[in-house]
């Protein structure tokens, strides 16, 4: 499958599936034909207790679960009362004893109900002369007072927000997280452009240190993370104890964290640069035409690669357990890269010293073939030996 | 020259790509915003008045805007709430035996890392209480902006605890109930009490943290009263009518008191009009680093 088609298929999967599930959810809210709901029987009956209405959210969850089954299979027992599906009316000369539950419909009351009245996705309409001796709760609707009386409490919980349903919530979460990742990548990209424009040799040295001394950089970064806070504390304590140094404390408090952040960001960009460069050189070595290879491109590719680590979490972060695992994996990978970059930044003294950048080579390694394929800064180009090439004569 | 052109081409290509990414980001953000606003949910809760004579009302509101006032008179209590369904759940329960109602919202405890901004969520609550029932008010506020219009209510006790909030308490008319005590605990917020005299409370206690407290001592004081101010770092301003006599005792570490217009004797500051004043307020200030200022009006 071509790359474009694969991308389209992925998009269809991401956005199509939630949309289809949303349609299914809407179906469950359609107005059904009015009918009585038979009581639940068996060893584990489904019971909707309407005697206490203190926790409408819990009751709503319970009632919405009931509606996930087919209408023909719908069963619920209302202690001291009855349940109805669809719109239901109590006539002006009627008295309904006990509690009344109306699912997916409104309760039009002209007569008397001696218990509590609860509707799900419907209104409670209190017409002239209607009396509810207990309390009234409308979930996903409202209580319309047209002259009737509710002697107990009145509660109306508005319709649940669309974002509450799982598919829409997942879509929102994915979009929000994608926007967040994009923002972070854009910010790092802009900082990276600044680095390349004004400090390219330093960035390249950090990048080479990452490429040549990965494990050493990681260990250095790890050790530095452990020691950074104690060192900072000792520095402050030393300044305070020296009395004269107290004046420097505000400066140190401001500057040291800034240096730490700069080293972290610079190191991270160095890692991105190294990743992009490695990837591009491999493609070039494979004979692929890649256009110009420069630091901007290395950085962009590297940042996209790091961003790709988070894609799985963005797409499926809403899945319970798996989403958390994906987040943990992406976080761990990013931390590893950041630690390597931080260590490389320290090892290379912010890209000034190329000691661990692998640029010093033994003289015997500097063969004609090597120098021809790899331009070296600071190494004088060798002259072709006399008589080894074709004569111009 | 060629190298310079290559670099320019590379930069322009990169900027083109970044522009596309930025436009995609804006589109995603715009798509995400309206969805985020849909987590607000409505809740209404009320109970008709059935001859009750007293009520203890506990109002808890963690974040948002709260308005508390006297209702039309046919309800024992009424709550109209718009709340963030992702983070809060409504509170509404009545204990008939104890004549006690709890109203407001409480956190669901679902915190976690949020990437999107939640500042714009307009969580609001309007609480209405009856004018015919003796009320014991217990109000606990978090990060809120609250307006408590207590004029017309019959208040027997008043207890207000605020966090990082901006709260305005107004006694617009005289309290018809005998008020035993009033207590205000303020964290890092700003609190203003207007016409405290109308509350009829003979004993007021303020415990302040680092916020600013303004107390308007206007209104109809039914008798002499005591005011106890325990402040940590915050400042207190007492806006005092000229017909009210003040006696101020200041204690505490580095507590400040602007004593112009007062005479000092045995560590007690007494206002010049104290002997002639119809009503007297004894103010005791305990403060660490706070200051007390009296503004005559």
XYZ file of C-alpha atoms in Angstrom, chain A residues 119-264:
146
model
C -37.047 10.407 34.238
C -34.003 9.673 32.111
C -33.625 11.751 28.937
C -37.047 13.282 29.368
C -38.870 16.056 31.207
C -41.169 15.877 34.189
C -44.158 18.033 33.258
C -46.288 19.074 36.218
C -49.621 20.099 34.758
C -52.316 21.957 36.676
C -53.591 19.721 39.485
C -50.697 17.258 39.342
C -49.166 16.244 42.677
C -45.993 14.306 43.390
C -45.959 13.373 47.045
C -42.280 12.476 46.981
C -39.413 14.047 45.101
C -38.805 14.545 41.399
C -35.568 13.978 39.507
C -35.111 14.614 35.823
C -31.836 13.341 34.364
C -31.039 14.767 30.956
C -34.204 16.863 31.050
C -35.936 19.398 33.248
C -38.905 19.831 35.531
C -41.553 22.009 33.939
C -43.929 23.506 36.483
C -47.263 24.218 34.798
C -49.342 24.447 37.971
C -48.573 21.088 39.582
C -46.884 20.552 42.933
C -43.832 18.527 43.925
C -44.056 18.137 47.671
C -40.503 16.865 48.091
C -37.261 17.908 46.452
C -36.808 18.862 42.846
C -33.634 17.919 41.029
C -32.748 18.378 37.399
C -29.443 17.141 36.039
C -28.806 18.548 32.592
C -28.054 16.416 29.574
C -24.618 14.853 29.726
C -22.029 16.677 27.653
C -21.086 15.119 24.348
C -17.521 14.917 25.570
C -18.583 12.472 28.274
C -19.186 9.674 25.794
C -16.037 7.607 25.315
C -15.462 8.044 21.552
C -15.835 11.813 21.578
C -13.688 11.973 24.714
C -11.017 9.880 23.004
C -11.111 12.050 19.910
C -10.870 15.202 21.990
C -8.020 13.746 24.010
C -6.166 12.684 20.863
C -6.613 16.089 19.243
C -5.558 17.919 22.383
C -2.500 15.752 22.882
C -1.569 16.042 19.189
C -1.809 19.826 19.425
C 0.325 19.735 22.572
C 2.997 17.574 20.914
C 2.989 19.768 17.839
C 3.449 22.836 20.013
C 6.408 21.281 21.814
C 8.019 20.175 18.552
C 7.502 23.607 16.999
C 9.055 25.303 20.015
C 12.046 22.972 19.990
C 12.318 23.418 16.223
C 12.442 27.193 16.533
C 15.053 27.001 19.290
C 16.972 24.558 17.088
C 16.971 27.022 14.172
C 18.463 29.584 16.506
C 21.133 27.095 17.588
C 22.046 26.239 14.000
C 22.170 29.889 12.970
C 24.279 31.119 15.860
C 26.006 28.091 17.407
C 26.264 25.450 14.724
C 29.810 24.298 15.609
C 28.737 23.753 19.227
C 25.605 21.876 18.204
C 27.599 19.705 15.799
C 30.157 18.934 18.492
C 27.383 17.890 20.925
C 25.794 15.850 18.145
C 29.105 14.138 17.334
C 29.649 13.442 21.039
C 26.226 11.794 21.167
C 27.019 9.751 18.070
C 30.474 8.675 19.211
C 30.070 8.317 22.985
C 26.448 7.349 23.643
C 26.985 5.231 26.739
C 29.514 7.655 28.229
C 27.087 10.527 27.598
C 24.233 8.626 29.250
C 26.273 7.857 32.359
C 27.462 11.449 32.584
C 23.909 12.754 32.156
C 22.562 10.342 34.780
C 25.258 11.277 37.277
C 24.685 14.970 36.617
C 20.952 14.610 37.239
C 21.643 12.954 40.566
C 24.198 15.548 41.596
C 22.668 18.718 40.249
C 20.479 19.539 43.259
C 23.075 18.686 45.975
C 25.680 20.676 44.040
C 23.356 23.629 43.756
C 22.606 23.425 47.471
C 26.286 23.229 48.357
C 27.059 26.181 46.127
C 24.389 28.264 47.835
C 25.516 27.151 51.280
C 29.117 28.003 50.411
C 28.128 31.439 49.195
C 26.076 32.111 52.312
C 28.826 30.876 54.637
C 31.415 33.031 52.925
C 29.310 36.101 53.925
C 30.688 38.146 51.023
C 29.214 35.635 48.596
C 25.704 36.322 49.915
C 25.480 39.097 47.385
C 25.903 36.528 44.634
C 23.086 34.280 45.862
C 20.286 35.947 43.829
C 22.483 35.825 40.732
C 23.286 32.139 41.254
C 19.662 31.272 42.016
C 18.675 32.833 38.710
C 21.540 31.798 36.480
C 22.235 28.195 37.508
C 18.713 26.912 36.742
C 18.833 28.765 33.441
C 22.168 27.109 32.585
C 20.709 23.746 33.546
C 17.715 24.255 31.257
C 19.959 25.506 28.442
C 22.201 22.442 28.773
C 19.168 20.154 28.779
